[in-house]
Short mmCIF file of C-alpha atoms in Angstrom, two decimals:
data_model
loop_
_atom_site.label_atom_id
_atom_site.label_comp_id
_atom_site.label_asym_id
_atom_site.label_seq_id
_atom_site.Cartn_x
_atom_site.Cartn_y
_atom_site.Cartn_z
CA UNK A 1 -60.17 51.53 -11.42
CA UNK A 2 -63.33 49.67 -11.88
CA UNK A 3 -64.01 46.18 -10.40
CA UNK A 4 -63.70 44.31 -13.86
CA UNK A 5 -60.13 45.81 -14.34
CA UNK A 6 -58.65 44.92 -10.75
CA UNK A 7 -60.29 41.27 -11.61
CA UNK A 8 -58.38 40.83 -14.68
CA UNK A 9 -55.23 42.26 -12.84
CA UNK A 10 -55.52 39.73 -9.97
CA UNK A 11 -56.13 36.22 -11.93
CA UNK A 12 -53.43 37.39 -15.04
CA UNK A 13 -50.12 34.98 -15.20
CA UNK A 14 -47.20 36.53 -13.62
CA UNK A 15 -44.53 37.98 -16.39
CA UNK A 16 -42.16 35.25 -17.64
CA UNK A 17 -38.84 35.31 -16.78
CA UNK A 18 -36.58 36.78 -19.05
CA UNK A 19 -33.73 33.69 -18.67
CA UNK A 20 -36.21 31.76 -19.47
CA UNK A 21 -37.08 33.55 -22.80
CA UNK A 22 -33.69 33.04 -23.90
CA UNK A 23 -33.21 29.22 -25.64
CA UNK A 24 -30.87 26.84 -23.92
CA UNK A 25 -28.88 24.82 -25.83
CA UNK A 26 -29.76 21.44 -24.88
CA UNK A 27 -26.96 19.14 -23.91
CA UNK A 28 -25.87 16.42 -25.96
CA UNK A 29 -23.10 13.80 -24.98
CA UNK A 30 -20.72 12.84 -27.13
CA UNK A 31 -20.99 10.25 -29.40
CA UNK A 32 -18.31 7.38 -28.27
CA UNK A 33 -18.18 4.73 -30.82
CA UNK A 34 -14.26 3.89 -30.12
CA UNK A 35 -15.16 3.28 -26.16
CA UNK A 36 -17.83 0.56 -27.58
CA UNK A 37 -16.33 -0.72 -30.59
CA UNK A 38 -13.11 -1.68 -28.32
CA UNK A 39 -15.63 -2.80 -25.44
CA UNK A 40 -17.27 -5.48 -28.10
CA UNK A 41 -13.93 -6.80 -29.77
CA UNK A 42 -12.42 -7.61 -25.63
CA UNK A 43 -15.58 -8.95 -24.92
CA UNK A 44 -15.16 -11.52 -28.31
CA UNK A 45 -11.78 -11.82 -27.39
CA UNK A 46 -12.62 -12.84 -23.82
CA UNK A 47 -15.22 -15.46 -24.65
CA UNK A 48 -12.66 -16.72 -27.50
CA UNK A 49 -10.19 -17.44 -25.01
CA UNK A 50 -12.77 -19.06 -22.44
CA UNK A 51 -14.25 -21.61 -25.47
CA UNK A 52 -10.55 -22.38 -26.46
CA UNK A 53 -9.76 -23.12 -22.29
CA UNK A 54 -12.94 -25.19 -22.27
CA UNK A 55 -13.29 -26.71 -25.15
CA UNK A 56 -9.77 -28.00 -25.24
CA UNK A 57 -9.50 -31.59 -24.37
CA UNK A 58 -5.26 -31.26 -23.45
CA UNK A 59 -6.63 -29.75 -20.43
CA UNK A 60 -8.00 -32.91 -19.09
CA UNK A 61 -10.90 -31.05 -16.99
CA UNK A 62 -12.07 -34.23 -15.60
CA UNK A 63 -8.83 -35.42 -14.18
CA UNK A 64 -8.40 -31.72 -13.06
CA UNK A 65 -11.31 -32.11 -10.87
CA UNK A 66 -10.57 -35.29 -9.74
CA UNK A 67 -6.98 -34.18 -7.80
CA UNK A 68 -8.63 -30.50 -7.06
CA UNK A 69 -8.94 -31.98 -3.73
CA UNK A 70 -6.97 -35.11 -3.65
CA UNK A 71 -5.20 -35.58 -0.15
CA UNK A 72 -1.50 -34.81 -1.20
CA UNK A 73 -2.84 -31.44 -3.09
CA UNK A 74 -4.83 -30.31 -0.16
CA UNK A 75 -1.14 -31.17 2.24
CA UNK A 76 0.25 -29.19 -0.04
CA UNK A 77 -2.18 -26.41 0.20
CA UNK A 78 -2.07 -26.72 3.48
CA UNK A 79 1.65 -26.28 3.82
CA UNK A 80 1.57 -23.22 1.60
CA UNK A 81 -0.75 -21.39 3.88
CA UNK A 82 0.75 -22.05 7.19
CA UNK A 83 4.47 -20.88 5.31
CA UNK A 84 2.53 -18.00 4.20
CA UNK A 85 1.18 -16.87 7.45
CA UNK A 86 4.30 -17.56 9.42
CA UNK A 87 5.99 -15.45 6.61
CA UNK A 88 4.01 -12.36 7.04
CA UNK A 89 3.95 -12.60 10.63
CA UNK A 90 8.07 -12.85 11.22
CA UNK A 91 8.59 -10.61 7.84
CA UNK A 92 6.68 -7.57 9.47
CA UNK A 93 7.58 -7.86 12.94
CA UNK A 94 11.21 -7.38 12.06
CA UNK A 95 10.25 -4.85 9.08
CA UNK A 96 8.45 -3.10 11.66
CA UNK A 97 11.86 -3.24 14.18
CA UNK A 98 13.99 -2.24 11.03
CA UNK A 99 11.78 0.63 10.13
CA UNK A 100 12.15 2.02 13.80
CA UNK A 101 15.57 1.62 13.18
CA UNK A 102 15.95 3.61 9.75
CA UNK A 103 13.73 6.06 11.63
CA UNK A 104 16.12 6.96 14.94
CA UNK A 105 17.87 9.56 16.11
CA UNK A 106 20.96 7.02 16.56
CA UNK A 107 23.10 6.93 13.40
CA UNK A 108 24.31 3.36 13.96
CA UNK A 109 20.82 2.14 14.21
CA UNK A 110 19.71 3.86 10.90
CA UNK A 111 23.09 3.10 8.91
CA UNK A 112 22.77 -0.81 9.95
CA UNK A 113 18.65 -0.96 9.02
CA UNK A 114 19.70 0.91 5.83
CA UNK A 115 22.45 -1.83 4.97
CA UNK A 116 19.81 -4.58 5.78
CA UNK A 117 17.30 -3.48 3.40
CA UNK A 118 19.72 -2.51 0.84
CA UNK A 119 21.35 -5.67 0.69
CA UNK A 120 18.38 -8.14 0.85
CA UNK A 121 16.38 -6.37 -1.61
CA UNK A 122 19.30 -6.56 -3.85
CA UNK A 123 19.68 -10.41 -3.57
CA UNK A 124 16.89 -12.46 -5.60
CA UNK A 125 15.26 -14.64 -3.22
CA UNK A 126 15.86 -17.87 -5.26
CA UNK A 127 19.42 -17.15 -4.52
CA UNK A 128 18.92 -16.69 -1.13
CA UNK A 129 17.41 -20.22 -0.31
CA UNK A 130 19.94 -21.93 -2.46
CA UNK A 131 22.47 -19.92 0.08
CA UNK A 132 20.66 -20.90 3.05
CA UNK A 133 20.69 -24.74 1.45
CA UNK A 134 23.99 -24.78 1.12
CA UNK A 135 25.25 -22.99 4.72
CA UNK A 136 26.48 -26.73 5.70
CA UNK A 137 29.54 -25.70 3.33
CA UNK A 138 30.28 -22.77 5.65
CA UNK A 139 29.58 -23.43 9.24
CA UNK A 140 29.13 -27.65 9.45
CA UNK A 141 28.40 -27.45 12.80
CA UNK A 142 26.89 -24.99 14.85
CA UNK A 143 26.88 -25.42 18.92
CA UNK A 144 28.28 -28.69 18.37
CA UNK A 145 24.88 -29.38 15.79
CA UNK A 146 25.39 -30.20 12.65
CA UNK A 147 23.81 -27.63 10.66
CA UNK A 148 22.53 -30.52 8.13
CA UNK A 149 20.22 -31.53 10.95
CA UNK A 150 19.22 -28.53 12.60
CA UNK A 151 18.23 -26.53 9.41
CA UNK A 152 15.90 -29.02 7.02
CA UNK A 153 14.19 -27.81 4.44
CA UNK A 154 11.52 -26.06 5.79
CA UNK A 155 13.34 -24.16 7.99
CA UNK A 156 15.42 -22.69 5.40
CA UNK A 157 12.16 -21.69 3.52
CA UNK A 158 10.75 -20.03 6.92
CA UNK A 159 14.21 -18.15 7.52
CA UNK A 160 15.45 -17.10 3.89
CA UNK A 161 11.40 -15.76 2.86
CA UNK A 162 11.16 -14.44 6.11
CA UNK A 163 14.69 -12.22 5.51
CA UNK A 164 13.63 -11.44 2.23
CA UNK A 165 10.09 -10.29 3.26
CA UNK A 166 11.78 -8.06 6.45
CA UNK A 167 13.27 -5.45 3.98
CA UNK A 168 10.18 -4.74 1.97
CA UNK A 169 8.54 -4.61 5.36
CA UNK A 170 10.82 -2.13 6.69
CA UNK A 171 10.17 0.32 3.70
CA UNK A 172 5.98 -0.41 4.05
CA UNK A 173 6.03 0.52 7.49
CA UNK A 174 8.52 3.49 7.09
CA UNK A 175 6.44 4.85 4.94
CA UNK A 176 3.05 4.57 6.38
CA UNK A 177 4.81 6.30 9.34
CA UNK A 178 6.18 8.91 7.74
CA UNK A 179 2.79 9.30 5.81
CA UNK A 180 1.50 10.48 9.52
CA UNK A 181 1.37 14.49 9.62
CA UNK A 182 4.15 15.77 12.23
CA UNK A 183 1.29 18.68 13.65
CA UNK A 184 -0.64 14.96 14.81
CA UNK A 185 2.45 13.84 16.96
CA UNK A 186 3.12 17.11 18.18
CA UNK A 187 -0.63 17.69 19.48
CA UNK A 188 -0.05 14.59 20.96
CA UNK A 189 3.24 15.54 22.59
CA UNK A 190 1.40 18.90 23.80
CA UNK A 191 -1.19 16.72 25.86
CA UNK A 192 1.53 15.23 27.60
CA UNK A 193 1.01 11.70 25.61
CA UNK A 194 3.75 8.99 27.02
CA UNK A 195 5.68 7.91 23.53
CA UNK A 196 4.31 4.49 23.41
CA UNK A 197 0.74 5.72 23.96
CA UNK A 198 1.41 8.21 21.09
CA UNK A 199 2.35 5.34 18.83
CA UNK A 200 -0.61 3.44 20.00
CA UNK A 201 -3.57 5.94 19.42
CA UNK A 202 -2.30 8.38 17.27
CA UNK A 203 0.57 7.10 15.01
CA UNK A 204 -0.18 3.48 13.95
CA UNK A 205 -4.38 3.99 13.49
CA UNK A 206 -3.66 6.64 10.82
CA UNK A 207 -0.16 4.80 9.26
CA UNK A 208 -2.42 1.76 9.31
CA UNK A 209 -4.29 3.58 6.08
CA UNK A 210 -1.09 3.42 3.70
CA UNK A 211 0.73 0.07 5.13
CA UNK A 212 -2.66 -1.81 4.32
CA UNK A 213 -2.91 -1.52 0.74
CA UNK A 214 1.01 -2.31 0.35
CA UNK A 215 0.95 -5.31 3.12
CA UNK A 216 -2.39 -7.02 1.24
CA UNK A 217 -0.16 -7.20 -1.98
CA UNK A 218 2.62 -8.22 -0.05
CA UNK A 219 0.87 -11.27 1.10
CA UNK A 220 -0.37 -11.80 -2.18
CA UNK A 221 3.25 -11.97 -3.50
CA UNK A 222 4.25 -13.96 -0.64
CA UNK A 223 1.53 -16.61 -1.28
CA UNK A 224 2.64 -17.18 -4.82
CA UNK A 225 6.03 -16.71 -4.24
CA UNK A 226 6.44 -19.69 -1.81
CA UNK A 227 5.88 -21.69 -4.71
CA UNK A 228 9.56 -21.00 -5.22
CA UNK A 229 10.29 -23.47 -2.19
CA UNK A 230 9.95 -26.37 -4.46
CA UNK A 231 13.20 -26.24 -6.05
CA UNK A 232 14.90 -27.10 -2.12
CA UNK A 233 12.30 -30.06 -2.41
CA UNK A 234 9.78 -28.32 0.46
CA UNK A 235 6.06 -30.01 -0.39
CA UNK A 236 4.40 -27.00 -1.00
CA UNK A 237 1.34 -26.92 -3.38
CA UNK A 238 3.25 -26.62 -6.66
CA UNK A 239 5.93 -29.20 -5.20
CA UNK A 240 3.00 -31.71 -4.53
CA UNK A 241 1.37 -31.31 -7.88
CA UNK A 242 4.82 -32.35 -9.66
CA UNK A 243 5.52 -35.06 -7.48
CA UNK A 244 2.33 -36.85 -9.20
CA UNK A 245 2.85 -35.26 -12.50
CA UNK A 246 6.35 -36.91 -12.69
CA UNK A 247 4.80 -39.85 -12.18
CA UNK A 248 1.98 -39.73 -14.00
CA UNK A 249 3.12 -37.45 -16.83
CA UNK A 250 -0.36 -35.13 -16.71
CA UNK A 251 1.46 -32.10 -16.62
CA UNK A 252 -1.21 -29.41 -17.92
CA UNK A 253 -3.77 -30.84 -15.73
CA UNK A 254 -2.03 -30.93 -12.92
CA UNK A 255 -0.50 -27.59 -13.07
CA UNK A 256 -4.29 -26.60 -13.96
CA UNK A 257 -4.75 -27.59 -10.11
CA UNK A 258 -2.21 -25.95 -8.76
CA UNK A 259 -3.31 -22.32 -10.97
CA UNK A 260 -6.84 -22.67 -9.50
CA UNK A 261 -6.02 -23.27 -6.09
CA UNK A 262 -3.68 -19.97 -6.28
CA UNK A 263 -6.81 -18.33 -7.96
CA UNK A 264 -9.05 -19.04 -5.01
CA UNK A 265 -6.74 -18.10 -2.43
CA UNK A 266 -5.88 -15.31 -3.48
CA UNK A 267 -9.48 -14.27 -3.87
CA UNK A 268 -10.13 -14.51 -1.07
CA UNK A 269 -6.94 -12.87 0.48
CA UNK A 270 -8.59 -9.75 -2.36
CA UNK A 271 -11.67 -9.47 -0.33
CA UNK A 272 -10.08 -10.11 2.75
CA UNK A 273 -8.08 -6.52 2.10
CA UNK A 274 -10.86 -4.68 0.73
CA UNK A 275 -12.66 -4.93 4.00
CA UNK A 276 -9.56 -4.57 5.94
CA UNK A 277 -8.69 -0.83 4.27
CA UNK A 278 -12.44 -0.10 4.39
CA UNK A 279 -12.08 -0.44 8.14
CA UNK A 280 -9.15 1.57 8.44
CA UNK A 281 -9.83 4.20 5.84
CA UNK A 282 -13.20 5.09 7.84
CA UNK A 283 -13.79 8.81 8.37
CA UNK A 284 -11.38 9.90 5.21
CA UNK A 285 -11.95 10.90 1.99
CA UNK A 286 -10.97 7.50 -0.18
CA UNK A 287 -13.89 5.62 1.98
CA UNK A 288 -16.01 8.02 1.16
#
Protein backbone atom coordinates (compact mmCIF):
# COMPACT_ATOMS: atom_id res chain seq x y z
CA UNK A 1 0.00 0.00 0.00
CA UNK A 2 1.55 3.17 -1.10
CA UNK A 3 2.18 6.18 1.21
CA UNK A 4 -0.73 8.35 -0.32
CA UNK A 5 -3.27 5.51 0.47
CA UNK A 6 -2.22 4.84 4.25
CA UNK A 7 -2.46 8.92 4.44
CA UNK A 8 -5.93 9.04 3.37
CA UNK A 9 -6.69 5.97 5.67
CA UNK A 10 -5.20 7.68 8.77
CA UNK A 11 -6.86 11.40 8.61
CA UNK A 12 -10.56 9.78 7.18
CA UNK A 13 -13.62 10.34 9.84
CA UNK A 14 -14.35 7.32 11.78
CA UNK A 15 -17.74 5.40 10.46
CA UNK A 16 -20.91 6.91 11.99
CA UNK A 17 -22.74 5.13 14.28
CA UNK A 18 -25.49 3.28 13.10
CA UNK A 19 -28.04 4.53 16.23
CA UNK A 20 -27.22 7.52 15.24
CA UNK A 21 -28.32 7.07 11.56
CA UNK A 22 -31.61 6.15 12.71
CA UNK A 23 -33.99 9.58 13.41
CA UNK A 24 -35.12 10.19 16.94
CA UNK A 25 -38.28 11.39 17.47
CA UNK A 26 -37.83 14.51 19.24
CA UNK A 27 -39.76 14.98 22.41
CA UNK A 28 -42.53 17.24 22.69
CA UNK A 29 -44.51 18.00 26.02
CA UNK A 30 -47.86 18.17 26.08
CA UNK A 31 -49.75 20.99 25.45
CA UNK A 32 -51.63 21.98 28.94
CA UNK A 33 -54.00 24.73 28.34
CA UNK A 34 -56.58 23.48 31.23
CA UNK A 35 -53.50 23.60 33.95
CA UNK A 36 -53.13 27.47 32.78
CA UNK A 37 -56.47 28.50 31.91
CA UNK A 38 -57.55 27.36 35.65
CA UNK A 39 -54.13 28.90 36.99
CA UNK A 40 -55.29 32.52 35.41
CA UNK A 41 -59.10 32.45 36.49
CA UNK A 42 -57.70 31.59 40.65
CA UNK A 43 -55.28 34.07 40.17
CA UNK A 44 -58.38 36.78 39.06
CA UNK A 45 -60.30 35.28 41.59
CA UNK A 46 -57.61 35.80 44.24
CA UNK A 47 -56.89 39.45 43.49
CA UNK A 48 -60.89 39.93 43.27
CA UNK A 49 -61.23 38.88 46.68
CA UNK A 50 -58.08 40.94 47.98
CA UNK A 51 -59.57 44.45 46.16
CA UNK A 52 -63.08 43.59 47.67
CA UNK A 53 -61.12 43.01 51.45
CA UNK A 54 -59.29 46.26 50.79
CA UNK A 55 -61.26 48.33 49.18
CA UNK A 56 -64.18 47.82 51.50
CA UNK A 57 -64.64 50.60 53.90
CA UNK A 58 -67.04 48.16 56.58
CA UNK A 59 -63.73 46.87 57.40
CA UNK A 60 -62.62 49.95 59.12
CA UNK A 61 -58.72 49.26 58.35
CA UNK A 62 -57.72 52.26 60.20
CA UNK A 63 -59.42 51.47 63.43
CA UNK A 64 -58.14 47.86 62.80
CA UNK A 65 -54.70 49.10 63.09
CA UNK A 66 -55.26 51.26 65.73
CA UNK A 67 -56.33 48.23 68.48
CA UNK A 68 -53.79 45.68 66.52
CA UNK A 69 -51.75 46.41 69.46
CA UNK A 70 -53.87 48.17 71.95
CA UNK A 71 -52.99 47.03 75.62
CA UNK A 72 -56.16 44.86 76.39
CA UNK A 73 -55.63 42.97 72.80
CA UNK A 74 -52.02 42.32 73.43
CA UNK A 75 -53.33 40.84 77.45
CA UNK A 76 -55.35 38.96 75.60
CA UNK A 77 -52.78 37.65 73.28
CA UNK A 78 -50.81 37.19 75.87
CA UNK A 79 -53.18 35.01 77.82
CA UNK A 80 -53.84 32.87 74.77
CA UNK A 81 -50.25 31.91 74.43
CA UNK A 82 -49.34 31.09 77.92
CA UNK A 83 -52.98 28.74 77.91
CA UNK A 84 -51.61 27.40 74.81
CA UNK A 85 -48.26 26.38 75.99
CA UNK A 86 -49.40 25.12 79.33
CA UNK A 87 -51.95 23.09 77.18
CA UNK A 88 -49.51 21.26 75.09
CA UNK A 89 -47.19 20.76 77.80
CA UNK A 90 -49.85 18.94 80.44
CA UNK A 91 -51.90 17.46 77.22
CA UNK A 92 -48.74 15.40 76.07
CA UNK A 93 -47.20 14.51 79.20
CA UNK A 94 -50.29 12.59 80.19
CA UNK A 95 -50.93 11.48 76.38
CA UNK A 96 -47.54 10.28 76.56
CA UNK A 97 -48.41 8.29 80.20
CA UNK A 98 -51.75 7.09 78.53
CA UNK A 99 -50.07 5.83 75.45
CA UNK A 100 -47.63 3.70 77.69
CA UNK A 101 -50.59 2.59 79.17
CA UNK A 102 -52.63 1.41 75.95
CA UNK A 103 -49.23 -0.06 75.09
CA UNK A 104 -48.60 -2.63 78.32
CA UNK A 105 -48.49 -5.92 78.90
CA UNK A 106 -51.03 -5.27 81.95
CA UNK A 107 -54.65 -5.53 80.76
CA UNK A 108 -56.01 -3.14 83.40
CA UNK A 109 -53.61 -0.52 82.36
CA UNK A 110 -54.54 -0.80 78.60
CA UNK A 111 -58.46 -1.31 79.20
CA UNK A 112 -58.47 1.99 81.57
CA UNK A 113 -56.14 4.24 78.85
CA UNK A 114 -58.52 2.79 76.20
CA UNK A 115 -61.72 4.05 78.22
CA UNK A 116 -59.93 7.48 78.71
CA UNK A 117 -59.40 8.19 75.19
CA UNK A 118 -62.58 6.76 74.11
CA UNK A 119 -64.60 8.75 76.26
CA UNK A 120 -62.93 12.23 75.97
CA UNK A 121 -62.66 12.14 72.36
CA UNK A 122 -66.28 11.41 72.29
CA UNK A 123 -67.27 14.49 74.42
CA UNK A 124 -67.06 17.97 72.44
CA UNK A 125 -64.84 20.11 74.34
CA UNK A 126 -67.37 23.04 74.61
CA UNK A 127 -69.29 20.60 76.65
CA UNK A 128 -66.62 19.74 78.66
CA UNK A 129 -65.83 23.31 80.09
CA UNK A 130 -69.46 24.05 80.58
CA UNK A 131 -69.17 20.62 82.82
CA UNK A 132 -66.17 21.68 84.51
CA UNK A 133 -68.12 25.31 85.09
CA UNK A 134 -70.74 23.88 86.55
CA UNK A 135 -68.89 21.01 89.03
CA UNK A 136 -70.02 23.45 92.06
CA UNK A 137 -73.53 21.63 91.41
CA UNK A 138 -71.87 18.28 92.16
CA UNK A 139 -69.19 18.43 94.74
CA UNK A 140 -69.72 22.22 96.57
CA UNK A 141 -66.97 21.71 98.55
CA UNK A 142 -63.97 19.86 98.18
CA UNK A 143 -61.43 19.40 101.34
CA UNK A 144 -63.57 21.67 103.13
CA UNK A 145 -62.94 24.38 99.82
CA UNK A 146 -65.55 25.50 98.16
CA UNK A 147 -65.09 24.43 94.73
CA UNK A 148 -66.49 28.05 93.53
CA UNK A 149 -63.22 29.41 94.87
CA UNK A 150 -60.71 26.95 94.22
CA UNK A 151 -61.60 26.35 90.48
CA UNK A 152 -62.05 30.07 88.67
CA UNK A 153 -62.20 30.36 85.35
CA UNK A 154 -58.98 29.82 84.19
CA UNK A 155 -58.42 26.88 85.87
CA UNK A 156 -61.27 25.18 84.38
CA UNK A 157 -59.89 26.23 80.88
CA UNK A 158 -56.28 24.76 81.90
CA UNK A 159 -57.95 21.40 83.26
CA UNK A 160 -60.95 20.67 80.76
CA UNK A 161 -58.37 21.62 77.33
CA UNK A 162 -55.78 19.92 78.99
CA UNK A 163 -58.20 16.49 79.35
CA UNK A 164 -59.38 17.00 76.06
CA UNK A 165 -55.88 17.44 74.49
CA UNK A 166 -54.50 14.07 76.67
CA UNK A 167 -56.57 11.65 74.45
CA UNK A 168 -55.47 12.88 71.08
CA UNK A 169 -52.05 12.83 72.67
CA UNK A 170 -52.25 9.36 73.68
CA UNK A 171 -53.15 8.18 70.06
CA UNK A 172 -50.06 10.68 68.51
CA UNK A 173 -47.65 9.15 70.63
CA UNK A 174 -49.00 5.52 70.27
CA UNK A 175 -48.58 5.76 67.01
CA UNK A 176 -45.26 7.29 66.47
CA UNK A 177 -44.20 4.36 68.75
CA UNK A 178 -45.61 1.81 67.10
CA UNK A 179 -44.32 3.45 63.78
CA UNK A 180 -40.71 2.27 65.31
CA UNK A 181 -39.60 -1.14 63.50
CA UNK A 182 -39.62 -4.08 66.26
CA UNK A 183 -35.94 -5.54 64.52
CA UNK A 184 -34.67 -1.68 66.07
CA UNK A 185 -35.77 -2.60 69.73
CA UNK A 186 -34.70 -5.98 69.48
CA UNK A 187 -31.00 -5.00 68.26
CA UNK A 188 -31.20 -2.91 71.04
CA UNK A 189 -32.29 -5.60 73.48
CA UNK A 190 -29.38 -7.88 71.91
CA UNK A 191 -26.69 -5.22 73.09
CA UNK A 192 -27.87 -5.57 76.42
CA UNK A 193 -29.62 -1.88 76.29
CA UNK A 194 -31.32 -1.12 79.94
CA UNK A 195 -35.25 -0.36 78.86
CA UNK A 196 -35.14 3.24 79.61
CA UNK A 197 -31.91 3.74 77.65
CA UNK A 198 -33.67 1.87 74.77
CA UNK A 199 -36.49 4.37 74.88
CA UNK A 200 -34.04 7.14 75.09
CA UNK A 201 -31.68 6.49 72.03
CA UNK A 202 -33.41 4.24 70.00
CA UNK A 203 -37.27 4.47 70.39
CA UNK A 204 -38.27 8.16 70.86
CA UNK A 205 -35.41 9.78 68.15
CA UNK A 206 -37.03 7.71 65.37
CA UNK A 207 -41.01 7.98 66.84
CA UNK A 208 -40.06 11.64 67.10
CA UNK A 209 -40.37 11.62 62.96
CA UNK A 210 -44.27 10.76 62.92
CA UNK A 211 -45.45 12.50 66.41
CA UNK A 212 -43.97 15.86 64.93
CA UNK A 213 -46.04 16.47 62.06
CA UNK A 214 -49.31 15.40 64.12
CA UNK A 215 -48.18 17.44 67.48
CA UNK A 216 -47.39 20.85 65.17
CA UNK A 217 -51.13 20.63 64.03
CA UNK A 218 -52.13 19.81 67.32
CA UNK A 219 -50.84 23.02 68.65
CA UNK A 220 -52.19 24.73 65.85
CA UNK A 221 -55.71 23.47 66.81
CA UNK A 222 -55.05 24.12 70.32
CA UNK A 223 -54.12 27.80 69.66
CA UNK A 224 -57.35 28.50 67.89
CA UNK A 225 -59.31 26.40 69.82
CA UNK A 226 -58.74 28.27 73.16
CA UNK A 227 -60.69 30.85 71.65
CA UNK A 228 -63.52 28.65 72.85
CA UNK A 229 -62.66 29.81 76.55
CA UNK A 230 -64.57 32.93 76.03
CA UNK A 231 -67.93 31.64 76.46
CA UNK A 232 -66.81 30.77 80.59
CA UNK A 233 -65.81 34.59 80.39
CA UNK A 234 -61.72 33.68 80.42
CA UNK A 235 -59.98 37.04 78.67
CA UNK A 236 -58.46 35.35 76.01
CA UNK A 237 -57.77 37.19 72.67
CA UNK A 238 -61.21 36.72 71.12
CA UNK A 239 -62.81 37.39 74.72
CA UNK A 240 -60.85 40.78 74.84
CA UNK A 241 -61.75 41.89 71.38
CA UNK A 242 -65.64 41.55 72.31
CA UNK A 243 -65.37 43.10 75.48
CA UNK A 244 -64.60 46.48 73.40
CA UNK A 245 -66.74 45.55 70.54
CA UNK A 246 -69.79 45.38 72.93
CA UNK A 247 -69.03 48.53 73.84
CA UNK A 248 -68.14 50.12 71.02
CA UNK A 249 -70.27 48.20 68.49
CA UNK A 250 -67.12 47.80 65.76
CA UNK A 251 -67.67 44.33 65.38
CA UNK A 252 -65.95 43.53 61.86
CA UNK A 253 -63.01 45.50 62.80
CA UNK A 254 -62.47 44.19 65.78
CA UNK A 255 -62.89 40.64 64.94
CA UNK A 256 -60.49 41.73 61.92
CA UNK A 257 -57.88 42.00 64.95
CA UNK A 258 -58.47 39.13 66.49
CA UNK A 259 -58.25 36.97 62.68
CA UNK A 260 -54.82 38.61 62.10
CA UNK A 261 -53.35 38.04 65.29
CA UNK A 262 -54.39 34.15 64.85
CA UNK A 263 -52.83 34.55 61.29
CA UNK A 264 -49.46 35.59 62.63
CA UNK A 265 -49.23 33.17 65.28
CA UNK A 266 -49.88 30.58 63.68
CA UNK A 267 -47.28 31.45 61.09
CA UNK A 268 -45.05 31.38 62.92
CA UNK A 269 -45.97 28.16 64.94
CA UNK A 270 -45.88 26.83 60.60
CA UNK A 271 -42.27 27.61 60.40
CA UNK A 272 -41.57 26.78 63.76
CA UNK A 273 -42.59 22.89 62.67
CA UNK A 274 -41.04 22.89 59.43
CA UNK A 275 -37.68 23.26 61.01
CA UNK A 276 -38.57 21.11 63.86
CA UNK A 277 -39.40 17.83 61.39
CA UNK A 278 -36.44 18.93 59.23
CA UNK A 279 -34.35 18.27 62.31
CA UNK A 280 -35.80 15.12 63.12
CA UNK A 281 -36.38 13.71 59.68
CA UNK A 282 -32.43 14.10 59.02
CA UNK A 283 -30.78 11.07 57.44
CA UNK A 284 -34.32 9.66 55.85
CA UNK A 285 -35.76 9.73 52.75
CA UNK A 286 -38.68 12.64 53.20
CA UNK A 287 -35.60 15.18 54.14
CA UNK A 288 -34.04 14.28 51.38
Amino acid sequence: MSSDTLAKVATAPPPEDPAALVDTPRIVPRPRAGQWTAAVLVLILLALAATSVIRNEAFQWGLVADYFTSASVLRGLWLTLWLTAVVMVLGFALGTLLAMGRLSANPVLRTASWGYVWFFRSMPILVQLLFWFNIGALYPEVFGVKTVNLMGPVTIAVVGLTLHEAAYAAEVVRGGILSVDRGQIEAAQSLGLGRWRRWRRIVLPQAMRSIVPPAGNMLIGTLKGTSIVSVIAVQDLLYSVQLVYHRTYQVIPLLMVATLWYVVVTSVLGVGQYYVERHYARGSERAR
